[in-house]
Tab-separated table of C-alpha atoms and ligand atoms in Angstrom:
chain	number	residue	atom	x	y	z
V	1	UNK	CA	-18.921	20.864	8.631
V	2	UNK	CA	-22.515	21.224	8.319
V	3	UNK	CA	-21.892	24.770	6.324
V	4	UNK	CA	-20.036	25.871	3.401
V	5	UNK	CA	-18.433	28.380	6.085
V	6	UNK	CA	-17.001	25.404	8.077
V	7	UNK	CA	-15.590	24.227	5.417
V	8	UNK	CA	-13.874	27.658	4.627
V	9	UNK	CA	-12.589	27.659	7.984
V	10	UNK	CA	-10.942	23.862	7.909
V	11	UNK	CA	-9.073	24.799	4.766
V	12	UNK	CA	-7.588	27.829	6.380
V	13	UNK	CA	-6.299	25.242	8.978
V	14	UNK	CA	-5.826	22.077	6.602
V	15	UNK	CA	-1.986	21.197	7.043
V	16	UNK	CA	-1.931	20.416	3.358
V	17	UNK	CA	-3.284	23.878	2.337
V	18	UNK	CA	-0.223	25.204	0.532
V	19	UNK	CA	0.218	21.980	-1.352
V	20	UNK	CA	-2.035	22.724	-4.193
V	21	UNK	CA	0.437	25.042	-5.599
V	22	UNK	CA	2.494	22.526	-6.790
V	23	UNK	CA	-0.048	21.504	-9.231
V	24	UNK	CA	-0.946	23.172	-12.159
V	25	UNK	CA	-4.605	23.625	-12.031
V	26	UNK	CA	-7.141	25.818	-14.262
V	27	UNK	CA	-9.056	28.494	-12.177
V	28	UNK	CA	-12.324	27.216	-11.117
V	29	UNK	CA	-12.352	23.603	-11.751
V	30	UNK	CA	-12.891	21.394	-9.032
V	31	UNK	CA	-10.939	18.497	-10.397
V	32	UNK	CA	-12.202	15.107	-8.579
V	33	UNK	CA	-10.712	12.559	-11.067
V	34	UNK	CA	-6.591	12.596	-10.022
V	35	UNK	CA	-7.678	8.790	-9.712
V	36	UNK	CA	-7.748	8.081	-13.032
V	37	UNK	CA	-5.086	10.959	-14.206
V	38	UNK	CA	-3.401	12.829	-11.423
V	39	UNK	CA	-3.095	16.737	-11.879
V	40	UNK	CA	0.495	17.894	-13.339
V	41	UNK	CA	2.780	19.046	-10.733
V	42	UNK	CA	4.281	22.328	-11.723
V	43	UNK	CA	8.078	21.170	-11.821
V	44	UNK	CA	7.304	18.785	-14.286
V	45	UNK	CA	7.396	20.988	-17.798
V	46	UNK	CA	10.734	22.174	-16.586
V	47	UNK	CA	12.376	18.848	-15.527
V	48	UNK	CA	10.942	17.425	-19.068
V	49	UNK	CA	12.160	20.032	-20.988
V	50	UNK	CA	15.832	19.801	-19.452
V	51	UNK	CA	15.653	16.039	-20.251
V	52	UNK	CA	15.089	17.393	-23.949
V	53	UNK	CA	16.982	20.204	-24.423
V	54	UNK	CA	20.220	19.397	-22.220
V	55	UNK	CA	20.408	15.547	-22.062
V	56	UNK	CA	18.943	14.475	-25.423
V	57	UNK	CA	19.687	16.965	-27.257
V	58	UNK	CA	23.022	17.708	-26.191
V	59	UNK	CA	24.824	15.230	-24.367
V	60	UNK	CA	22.752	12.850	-26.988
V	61	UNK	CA	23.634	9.199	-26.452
V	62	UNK	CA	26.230	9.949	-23.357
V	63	UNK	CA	23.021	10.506	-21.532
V	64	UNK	CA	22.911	6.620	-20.797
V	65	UNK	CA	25.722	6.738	-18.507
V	66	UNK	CA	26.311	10.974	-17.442
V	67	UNK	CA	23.016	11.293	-17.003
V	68	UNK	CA	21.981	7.847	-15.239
V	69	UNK	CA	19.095	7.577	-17.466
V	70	UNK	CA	19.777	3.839	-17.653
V	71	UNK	CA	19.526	4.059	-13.572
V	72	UNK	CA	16.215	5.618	-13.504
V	73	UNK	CA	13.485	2.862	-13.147
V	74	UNK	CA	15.642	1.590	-10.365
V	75	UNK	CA	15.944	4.987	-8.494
V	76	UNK	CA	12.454	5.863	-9.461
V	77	UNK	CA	11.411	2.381	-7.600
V	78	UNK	CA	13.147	3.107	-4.296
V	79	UNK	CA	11.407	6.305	-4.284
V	80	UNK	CA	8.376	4.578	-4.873
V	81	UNK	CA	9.180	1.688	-2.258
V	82	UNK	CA	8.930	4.085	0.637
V	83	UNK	CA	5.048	4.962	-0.646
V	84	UNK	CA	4.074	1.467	-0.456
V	85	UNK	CA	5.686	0.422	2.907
V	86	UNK	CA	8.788	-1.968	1.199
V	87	UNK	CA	12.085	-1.512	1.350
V	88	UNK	CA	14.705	0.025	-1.232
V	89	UNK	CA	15.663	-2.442	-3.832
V	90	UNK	CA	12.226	-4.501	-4.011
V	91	UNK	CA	10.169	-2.155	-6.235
V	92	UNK	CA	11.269	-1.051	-9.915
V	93	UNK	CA	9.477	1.394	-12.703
V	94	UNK	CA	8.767	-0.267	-15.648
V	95	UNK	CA	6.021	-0.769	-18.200
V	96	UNK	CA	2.685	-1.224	-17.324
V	97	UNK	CA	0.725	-2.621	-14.712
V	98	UNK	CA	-0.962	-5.404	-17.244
V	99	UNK	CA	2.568	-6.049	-18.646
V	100	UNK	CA	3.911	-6.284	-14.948
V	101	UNK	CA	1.103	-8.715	-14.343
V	102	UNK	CA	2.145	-10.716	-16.853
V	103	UNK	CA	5.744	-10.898	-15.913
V	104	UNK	CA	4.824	-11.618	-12.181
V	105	UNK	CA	1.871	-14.154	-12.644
V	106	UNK	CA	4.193	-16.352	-15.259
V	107	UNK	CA	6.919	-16.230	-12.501
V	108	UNK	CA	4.736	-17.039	-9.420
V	109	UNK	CA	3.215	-19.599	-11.121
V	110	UNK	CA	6.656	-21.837	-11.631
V	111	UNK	CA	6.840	-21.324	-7.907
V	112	UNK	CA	3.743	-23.764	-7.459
V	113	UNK	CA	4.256	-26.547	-9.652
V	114	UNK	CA	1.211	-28.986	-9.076
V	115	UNK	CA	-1.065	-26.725	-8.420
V	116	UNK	CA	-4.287	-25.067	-11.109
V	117	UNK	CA	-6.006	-22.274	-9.864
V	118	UNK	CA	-4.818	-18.627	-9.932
V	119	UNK	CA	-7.972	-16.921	-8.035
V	120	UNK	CA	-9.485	-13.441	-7.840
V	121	UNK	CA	-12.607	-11.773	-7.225
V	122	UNK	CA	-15.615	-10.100	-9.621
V	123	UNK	CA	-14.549	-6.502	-8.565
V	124	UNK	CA	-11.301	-6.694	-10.149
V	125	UNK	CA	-10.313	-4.187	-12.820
V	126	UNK	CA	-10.772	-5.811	-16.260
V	127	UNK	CA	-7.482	-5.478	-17.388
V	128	UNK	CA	-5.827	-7.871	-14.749
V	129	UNK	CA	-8.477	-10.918	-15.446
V	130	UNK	CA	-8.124	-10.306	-19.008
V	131	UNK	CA	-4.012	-10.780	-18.696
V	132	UNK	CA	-4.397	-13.982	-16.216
V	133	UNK	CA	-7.212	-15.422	-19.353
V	134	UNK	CA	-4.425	-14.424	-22.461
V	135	UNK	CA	-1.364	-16.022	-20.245
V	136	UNK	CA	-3.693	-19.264	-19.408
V	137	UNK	CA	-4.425	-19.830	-23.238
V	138	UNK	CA	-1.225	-19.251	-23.812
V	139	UNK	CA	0.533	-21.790	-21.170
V	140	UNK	CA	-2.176	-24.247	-22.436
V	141	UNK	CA	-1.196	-26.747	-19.738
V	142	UNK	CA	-4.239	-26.561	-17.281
V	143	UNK	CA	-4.128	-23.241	-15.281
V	144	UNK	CA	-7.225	-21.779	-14.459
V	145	UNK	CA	-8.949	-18.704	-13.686
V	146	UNK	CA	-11.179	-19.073	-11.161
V	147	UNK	CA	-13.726	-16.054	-9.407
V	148	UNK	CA	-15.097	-15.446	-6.496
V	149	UNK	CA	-17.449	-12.347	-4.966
V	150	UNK	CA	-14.895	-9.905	-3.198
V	151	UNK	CA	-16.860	-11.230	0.409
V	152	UNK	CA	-16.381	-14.574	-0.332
V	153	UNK	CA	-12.760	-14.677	-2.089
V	154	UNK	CA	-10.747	-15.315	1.240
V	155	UNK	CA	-13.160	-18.503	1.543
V	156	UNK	CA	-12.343	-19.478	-1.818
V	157	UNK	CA	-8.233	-20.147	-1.142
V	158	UNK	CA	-8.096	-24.161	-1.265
V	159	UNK	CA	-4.671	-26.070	-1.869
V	160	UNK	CA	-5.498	-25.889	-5.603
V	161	UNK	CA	-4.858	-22.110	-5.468
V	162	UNK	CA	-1.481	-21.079	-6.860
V	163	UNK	CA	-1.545	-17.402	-6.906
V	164	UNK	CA	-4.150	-15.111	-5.074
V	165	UNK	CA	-4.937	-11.908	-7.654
V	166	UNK	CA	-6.600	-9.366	-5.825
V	167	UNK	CA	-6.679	-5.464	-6.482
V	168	UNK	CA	-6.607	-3.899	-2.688
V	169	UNK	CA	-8.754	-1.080	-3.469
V	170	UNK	CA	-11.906	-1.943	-5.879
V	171	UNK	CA	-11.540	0.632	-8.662
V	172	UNK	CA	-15.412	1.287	-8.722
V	173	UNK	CA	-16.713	0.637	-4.948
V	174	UNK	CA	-13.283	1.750	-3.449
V	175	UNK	CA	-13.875	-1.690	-1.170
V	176	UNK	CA	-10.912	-2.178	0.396
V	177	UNK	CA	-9.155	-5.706	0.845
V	178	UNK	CA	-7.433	-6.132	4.579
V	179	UNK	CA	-4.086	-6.897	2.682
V	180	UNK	CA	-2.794	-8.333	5.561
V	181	UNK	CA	-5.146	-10.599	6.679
V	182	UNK	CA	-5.979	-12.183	3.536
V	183	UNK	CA	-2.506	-12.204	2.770
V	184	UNK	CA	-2.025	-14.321	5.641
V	185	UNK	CA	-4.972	-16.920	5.217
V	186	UNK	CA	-3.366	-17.172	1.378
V	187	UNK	CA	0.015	-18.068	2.919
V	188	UNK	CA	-1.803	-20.391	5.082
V	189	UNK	CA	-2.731	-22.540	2.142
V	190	UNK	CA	0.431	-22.181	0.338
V	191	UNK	CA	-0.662	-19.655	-2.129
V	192	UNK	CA	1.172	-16.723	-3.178
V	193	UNK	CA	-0.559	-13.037	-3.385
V	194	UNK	CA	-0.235	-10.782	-6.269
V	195	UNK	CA	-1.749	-6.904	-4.866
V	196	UNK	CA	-2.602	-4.511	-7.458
V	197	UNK	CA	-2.295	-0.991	-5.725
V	198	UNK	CA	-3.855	1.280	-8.643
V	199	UNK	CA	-6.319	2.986	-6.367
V	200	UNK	CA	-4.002	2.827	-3.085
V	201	UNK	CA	-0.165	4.169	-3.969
V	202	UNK	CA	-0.331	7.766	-3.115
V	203	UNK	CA	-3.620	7.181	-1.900
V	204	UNK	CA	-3.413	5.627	1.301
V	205	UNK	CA	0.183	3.995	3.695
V	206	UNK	CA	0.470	0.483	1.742
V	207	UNK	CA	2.234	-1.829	4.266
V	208	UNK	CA	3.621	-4.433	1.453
V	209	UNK	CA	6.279	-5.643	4.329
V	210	UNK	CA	3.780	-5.333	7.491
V	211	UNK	CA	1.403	-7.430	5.021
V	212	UNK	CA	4.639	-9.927	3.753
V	213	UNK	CA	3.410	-9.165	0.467
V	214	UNK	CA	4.741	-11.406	-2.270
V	215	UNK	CA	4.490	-9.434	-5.132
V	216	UNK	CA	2.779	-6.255	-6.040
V	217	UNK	CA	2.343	-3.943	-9.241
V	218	UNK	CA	1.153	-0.566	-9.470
V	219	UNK	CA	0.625	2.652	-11.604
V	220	UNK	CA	1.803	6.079	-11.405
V	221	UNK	CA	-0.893	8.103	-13.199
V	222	UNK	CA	-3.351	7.864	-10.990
V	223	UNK	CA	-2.859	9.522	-7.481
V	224	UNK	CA	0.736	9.975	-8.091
V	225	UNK	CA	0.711	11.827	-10.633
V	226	UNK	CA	3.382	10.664	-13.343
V	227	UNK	CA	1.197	11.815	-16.425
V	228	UNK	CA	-0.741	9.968	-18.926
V	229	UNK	CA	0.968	6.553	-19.957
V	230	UNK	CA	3.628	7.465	-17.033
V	231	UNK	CA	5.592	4.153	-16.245
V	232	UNK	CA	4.086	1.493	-13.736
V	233	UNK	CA	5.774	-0.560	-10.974
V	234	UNK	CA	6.378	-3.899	-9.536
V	235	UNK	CA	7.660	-5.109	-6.003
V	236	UNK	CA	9.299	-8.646	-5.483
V	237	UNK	CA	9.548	-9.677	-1.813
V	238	UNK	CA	13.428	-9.731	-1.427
V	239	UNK	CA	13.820	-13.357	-0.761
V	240	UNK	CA	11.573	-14.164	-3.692
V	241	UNK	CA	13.970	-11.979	-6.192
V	242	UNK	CA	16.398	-14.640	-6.663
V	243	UNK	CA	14.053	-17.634	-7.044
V	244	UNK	CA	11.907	-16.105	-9.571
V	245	UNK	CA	12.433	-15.028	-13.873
V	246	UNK	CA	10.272	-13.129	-16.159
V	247	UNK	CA	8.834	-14.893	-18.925
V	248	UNK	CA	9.782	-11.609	-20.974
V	249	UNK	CA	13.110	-11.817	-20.568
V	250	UNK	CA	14.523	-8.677	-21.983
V	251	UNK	CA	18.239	-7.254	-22.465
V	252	UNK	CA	17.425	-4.678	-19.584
V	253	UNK	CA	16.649	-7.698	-17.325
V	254	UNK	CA	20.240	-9.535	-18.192
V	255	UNK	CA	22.963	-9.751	-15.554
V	256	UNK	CA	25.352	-7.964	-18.598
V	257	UNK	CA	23.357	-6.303	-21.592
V	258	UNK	CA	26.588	-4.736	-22.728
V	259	UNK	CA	28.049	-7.848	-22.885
V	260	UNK	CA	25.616	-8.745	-26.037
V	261	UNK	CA	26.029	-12.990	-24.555
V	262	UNK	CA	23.604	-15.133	-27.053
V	263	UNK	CA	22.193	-16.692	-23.881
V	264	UNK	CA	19.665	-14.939	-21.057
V	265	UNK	CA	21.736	-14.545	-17.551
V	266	UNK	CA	19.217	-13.121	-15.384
V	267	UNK	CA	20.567	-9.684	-14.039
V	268	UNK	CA	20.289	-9.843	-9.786
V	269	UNK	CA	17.213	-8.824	-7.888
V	270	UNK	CA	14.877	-6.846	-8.991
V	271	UNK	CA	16.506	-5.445	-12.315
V	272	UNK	CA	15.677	-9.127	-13.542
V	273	UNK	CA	12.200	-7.691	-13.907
V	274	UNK	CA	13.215	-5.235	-16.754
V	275	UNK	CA	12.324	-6.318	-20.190
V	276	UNK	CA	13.486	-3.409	-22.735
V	277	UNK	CA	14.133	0.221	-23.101
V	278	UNK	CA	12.277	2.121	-20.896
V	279	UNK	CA	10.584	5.622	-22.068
V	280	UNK	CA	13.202	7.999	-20.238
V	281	UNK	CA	10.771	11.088	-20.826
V	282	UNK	CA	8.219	9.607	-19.091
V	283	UNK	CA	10.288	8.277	-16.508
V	284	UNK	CA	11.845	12.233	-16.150
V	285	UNK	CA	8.107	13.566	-15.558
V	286	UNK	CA	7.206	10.581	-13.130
V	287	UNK	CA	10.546	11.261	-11.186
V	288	UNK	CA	10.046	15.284	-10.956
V	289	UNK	CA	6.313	14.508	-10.319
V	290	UNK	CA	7.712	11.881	-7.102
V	291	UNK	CA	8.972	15.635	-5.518
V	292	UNK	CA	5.412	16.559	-4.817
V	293	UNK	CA	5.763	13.116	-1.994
V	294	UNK	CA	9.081	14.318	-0.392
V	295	UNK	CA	7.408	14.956	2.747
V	296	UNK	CA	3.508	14.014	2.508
V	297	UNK	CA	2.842	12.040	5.550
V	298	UNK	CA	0.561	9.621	4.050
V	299	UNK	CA	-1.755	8.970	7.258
V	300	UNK	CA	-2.389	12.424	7.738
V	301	UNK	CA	-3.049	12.672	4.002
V	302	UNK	CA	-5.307	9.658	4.374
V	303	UNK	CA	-7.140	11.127	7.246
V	304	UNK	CA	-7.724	14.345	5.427
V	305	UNK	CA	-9.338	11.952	2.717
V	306	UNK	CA	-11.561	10.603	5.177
V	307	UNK	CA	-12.681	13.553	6.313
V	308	UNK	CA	-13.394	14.427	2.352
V	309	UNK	CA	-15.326	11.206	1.481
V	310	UNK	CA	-17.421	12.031	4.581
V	311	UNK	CA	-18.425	15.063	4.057
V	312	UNK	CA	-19.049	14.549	0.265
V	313	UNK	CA	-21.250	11.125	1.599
V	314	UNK	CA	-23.446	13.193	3.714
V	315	UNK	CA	-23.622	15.873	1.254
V	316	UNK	CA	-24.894	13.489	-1.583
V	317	UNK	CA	-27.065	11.657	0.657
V	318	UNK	CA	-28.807	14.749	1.831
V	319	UNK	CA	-30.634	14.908	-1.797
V	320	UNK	CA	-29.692	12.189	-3.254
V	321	UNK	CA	-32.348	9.497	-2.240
V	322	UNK	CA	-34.884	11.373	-4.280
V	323	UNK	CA	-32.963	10.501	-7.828
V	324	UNK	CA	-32.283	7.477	-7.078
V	325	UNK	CA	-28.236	8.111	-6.181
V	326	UNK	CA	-26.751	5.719	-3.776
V	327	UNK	CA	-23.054	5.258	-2.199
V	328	UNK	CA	-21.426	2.281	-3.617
V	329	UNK	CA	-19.492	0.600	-1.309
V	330	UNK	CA	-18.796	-0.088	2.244
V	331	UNK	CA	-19.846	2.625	4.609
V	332	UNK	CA	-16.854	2.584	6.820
V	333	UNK	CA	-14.831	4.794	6.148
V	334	UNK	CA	-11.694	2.436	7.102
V	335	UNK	CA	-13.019	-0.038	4.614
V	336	UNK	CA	-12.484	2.067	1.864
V	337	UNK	CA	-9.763	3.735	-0.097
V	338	UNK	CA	-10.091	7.609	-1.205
V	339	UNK	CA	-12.840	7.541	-3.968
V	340	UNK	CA	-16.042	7.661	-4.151
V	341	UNK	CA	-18.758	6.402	-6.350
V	342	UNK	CA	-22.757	6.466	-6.367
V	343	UNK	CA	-25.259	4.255	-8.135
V	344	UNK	CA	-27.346	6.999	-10.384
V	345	UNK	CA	-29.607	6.524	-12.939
V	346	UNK	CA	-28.747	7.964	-16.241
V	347	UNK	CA	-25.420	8.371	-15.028
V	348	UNK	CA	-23.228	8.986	-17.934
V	349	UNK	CA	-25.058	11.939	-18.693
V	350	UNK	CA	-25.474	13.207	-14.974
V	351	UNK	CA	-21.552	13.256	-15.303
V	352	UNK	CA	-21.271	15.047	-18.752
V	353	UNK	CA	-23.485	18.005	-16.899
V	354	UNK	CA	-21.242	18.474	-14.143
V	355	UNK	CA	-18.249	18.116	-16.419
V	356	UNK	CA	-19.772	21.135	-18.031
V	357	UNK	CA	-20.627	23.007	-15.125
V	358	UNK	CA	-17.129	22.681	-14.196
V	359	UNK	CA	-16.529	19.499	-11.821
V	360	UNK	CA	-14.895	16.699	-13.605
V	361	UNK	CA	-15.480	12.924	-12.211
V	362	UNK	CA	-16.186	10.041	-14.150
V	363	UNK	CA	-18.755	7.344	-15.084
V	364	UNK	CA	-17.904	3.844	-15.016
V	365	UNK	CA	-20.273	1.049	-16.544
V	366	UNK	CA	-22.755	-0.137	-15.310
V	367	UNK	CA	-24.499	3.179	-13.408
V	368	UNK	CA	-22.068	4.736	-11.417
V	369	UNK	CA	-20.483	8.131	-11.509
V	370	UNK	CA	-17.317	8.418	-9.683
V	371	UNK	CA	-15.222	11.105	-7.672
V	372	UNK	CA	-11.587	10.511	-6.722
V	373	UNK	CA	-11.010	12.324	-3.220
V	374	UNK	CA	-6.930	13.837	-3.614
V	375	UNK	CA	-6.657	15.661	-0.360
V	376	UNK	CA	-2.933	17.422	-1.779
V	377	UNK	CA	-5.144	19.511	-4.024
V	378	UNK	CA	-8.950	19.389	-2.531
V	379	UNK	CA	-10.321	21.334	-0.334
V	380	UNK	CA	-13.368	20.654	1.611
V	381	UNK	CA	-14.771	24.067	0.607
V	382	UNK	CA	-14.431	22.580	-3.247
V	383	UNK	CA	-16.193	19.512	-1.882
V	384	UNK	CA	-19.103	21.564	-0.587
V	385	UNK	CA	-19.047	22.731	-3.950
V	386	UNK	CA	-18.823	20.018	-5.789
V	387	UNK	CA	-22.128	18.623	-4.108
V	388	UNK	CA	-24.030	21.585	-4.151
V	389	UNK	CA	-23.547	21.400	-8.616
V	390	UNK	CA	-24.528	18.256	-8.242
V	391	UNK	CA	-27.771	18.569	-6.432
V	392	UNK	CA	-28.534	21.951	-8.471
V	393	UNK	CA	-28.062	19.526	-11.859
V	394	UNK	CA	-30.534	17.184	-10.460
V	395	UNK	CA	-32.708	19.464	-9.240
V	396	UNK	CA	-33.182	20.839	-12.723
V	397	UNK	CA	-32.743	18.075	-14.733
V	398	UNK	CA	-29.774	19.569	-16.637
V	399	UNK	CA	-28.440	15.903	-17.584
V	400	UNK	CA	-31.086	15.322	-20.244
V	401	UNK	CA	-29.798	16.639	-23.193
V	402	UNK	CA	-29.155	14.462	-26.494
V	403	UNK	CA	-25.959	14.881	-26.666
V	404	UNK	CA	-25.169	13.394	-23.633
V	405	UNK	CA	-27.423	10.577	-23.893
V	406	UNK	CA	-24.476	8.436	-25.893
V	407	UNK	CA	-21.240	7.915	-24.520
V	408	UNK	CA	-17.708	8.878	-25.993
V	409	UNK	CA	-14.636	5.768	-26.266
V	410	UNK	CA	-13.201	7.116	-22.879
V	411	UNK	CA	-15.803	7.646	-19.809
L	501	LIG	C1	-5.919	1.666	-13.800
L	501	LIG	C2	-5.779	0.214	-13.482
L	501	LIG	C3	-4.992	-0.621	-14.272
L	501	LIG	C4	-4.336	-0.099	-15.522
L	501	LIG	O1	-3.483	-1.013	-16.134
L	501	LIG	P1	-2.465	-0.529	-17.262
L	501	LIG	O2	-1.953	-1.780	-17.842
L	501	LIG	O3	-1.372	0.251	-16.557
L	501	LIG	O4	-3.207	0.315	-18.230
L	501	LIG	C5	-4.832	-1.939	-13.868
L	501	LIG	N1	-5.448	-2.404	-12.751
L	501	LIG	C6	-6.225	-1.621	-11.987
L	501	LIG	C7	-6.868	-2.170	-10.758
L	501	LIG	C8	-6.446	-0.296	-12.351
L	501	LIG	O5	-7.252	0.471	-11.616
């Protein structure tokens, strides 16, 4: 694709071609940031507004039980189970991922009496080493966080370790971690795995069983498009369901919430993981916005975002070197997940200019500006494109203006 008119001609062949009109896109805007929040799939207004209308407002409480909104997370989970390569009945919707964190890294833990350490690696997302610090204070009984460079993490699991915390796609570098390899070594030692799959559900195939993943968690308004705030997701390993409890051990996790008992049964499997009433609006757009999956193969659609991050690479590179942009990240392709970011100086603003010339993307801290590759609505003609505004903007400078010289709360 070494012309814009190759990469016509690939989209007039591109087997997911006719998916972008399930999305709901303005004219003209290349949209390269359904990482961080997916497009909105065009059933999703009308599924919403039946949820309103219909359930709430008339069937009103009845809803519960005629409409099975108290069934949802679990239904919403199976559908979600096939995405990340586990079976039905090990994955539920729920809160969020830090919250999921939470109520999987309190459980795992009781699982390794004895033991100190709950490792992960300096390219995790914030968030997660944040909730392992707040539940450490909190336990107050000698747990430690403990980090290690993403290169060197696998050499870093000694018999101390309790639980492994590792996000398998770096949120910044899109590194990828070889889930099942390190899941292995972790095993190995007698450490349990927690994966974070923000940047790989809907992204990539997730093998949790081919990996014998312990326990995972997972968000839905990224690349699957669930809407801001949409519901996250956690997967137990079946044979791990039974042995484990949430520390937040909500009425929706009892074995009989109707019953109102004064004591906590835990309910079986993975409805234990519940903790309260779940936002059924949000969990009607997340299940309408699941439709868009129904038949995505996800190794073709990883293959077609491949071929994206290639082509956007090479485009890049071809002026980049002479402003100082460079990829972040492995350069294998099968080392990484479906974004991409560059190293650029002043890069904040370079990604307010091209938000105003029509290509959103984002910036994350320190210097990089990133572009999440979602082959059901990219083309590689809008990838072209999305390069060439790029190299015009740095060409001419257009980044330095004041006003884009400070940033805003969200980048
Ligand atoms: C986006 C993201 C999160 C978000 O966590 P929430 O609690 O759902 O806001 C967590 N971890 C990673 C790796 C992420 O990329």
């Amino acid at each position: 694709m070494t012309t814009r008119q190759h990469c016509v001609s690939r989209d007039a062949t591109d087997p997911f071609r006719h998916h972008r009109d399930r999305f709901v896109l303005p004219e003209g805007l290349i949209y390269l940031d359904g990482n961080s929040l997916g497009a909105l799939p065009r059933n999703v207004a009308g599924r919403v507004a039946t949820t309103v209308a219909a359930e709430w407002g008339n069937a009103l409480i009845t809803s519960w039980n005629v409409h099975d909104w108290f069934d949802l997370p679990g239904r919403i989970g199976d559908r979600l189970a096939r995405l990340v390569g586990a079976p039905a009945g090990t994955v539920i919707a729920c809160d969020t991922i830090s919250v999921n964190l939470f109520k999987l890294l309190g459980a795992a833990l009781k699982l390794r009496p004895g033991r100190t350490t709950i490792l992960s690696d300096t390219g995790n997302f914030p968030t997660d080493l944040y909730m392992v610090q707040g539940l450490v204070d909190f336990l107050g009984d000698g747990h430690r966080l403990r980090l290690a460079e993403p290169e060197d993490v696998v050499a870093a699991i000694d018999e101390d370790v309790a639980v492994l915390l590792l996000t398998e796609i770096d949120y910044r570098t899109a590194r990828r971690h070889d889930m099942k390899t390190v899941t292995e070594k972790a095993h190995a030692k007698g450490a349990l795995v927690i994966w974070d799959l923000a940047h790989s559900a809907g992204a990539l195939p997730v093998g949790l069983t081919a990996a014998n993943a312990d326990f995972a968690v997972g968000c839905t308004y990224k690349y699957l498009n669930g809407g801001p705030g949409a519901p996250a997701f956690l997967f137990v390993r079946k044979d791990l369901q039974e042995e484990i409890r949430s520390p937040l051990s909500g009425w929706w996790g009892h074995a009989s919430p109707f019953a109102f008992d004064l004591d906590y049964r835990p309910a079986a499997g993975i409805t234990r993981q519940q903790c309260g009433t779940q936002a059924i609006l949000a969990m009607a757009a997340l299940d309408s916005a699941l439709d868009v999956w129904e038949d995505v193969d996800l190794a073709a659609l990883h293959r077609k975002a491949m071929e994206l991050a290639q082509l956007f690479i090479e485009r890049v590179e071809s002026f980049g070197s002479s402003h100082g942009i460079r990829l972040a990240g492995p350069r294998q392709l099968e080392h990484r997940g479906s974004h991409v970011s560059f190293h650029c100086p002043q890069g904040y603003a370079v990604m307010q200019a091209l938000i105003a010339d029509g290509v959103i993307g984002d910036f994350r801290a320190p210097d990089m500006i990133r572009f999440g590759l979602t082959p059901l609505y990219l083309g590689y003609a809008d990838i072209w494109d999305a390069a060439a505004r790029l190299e015009r903007i740095m060409a001419e400078q257009r980044w330095n203006r004041a006003e884009w010289l400070t940033r805003k709360a969200v980048t």
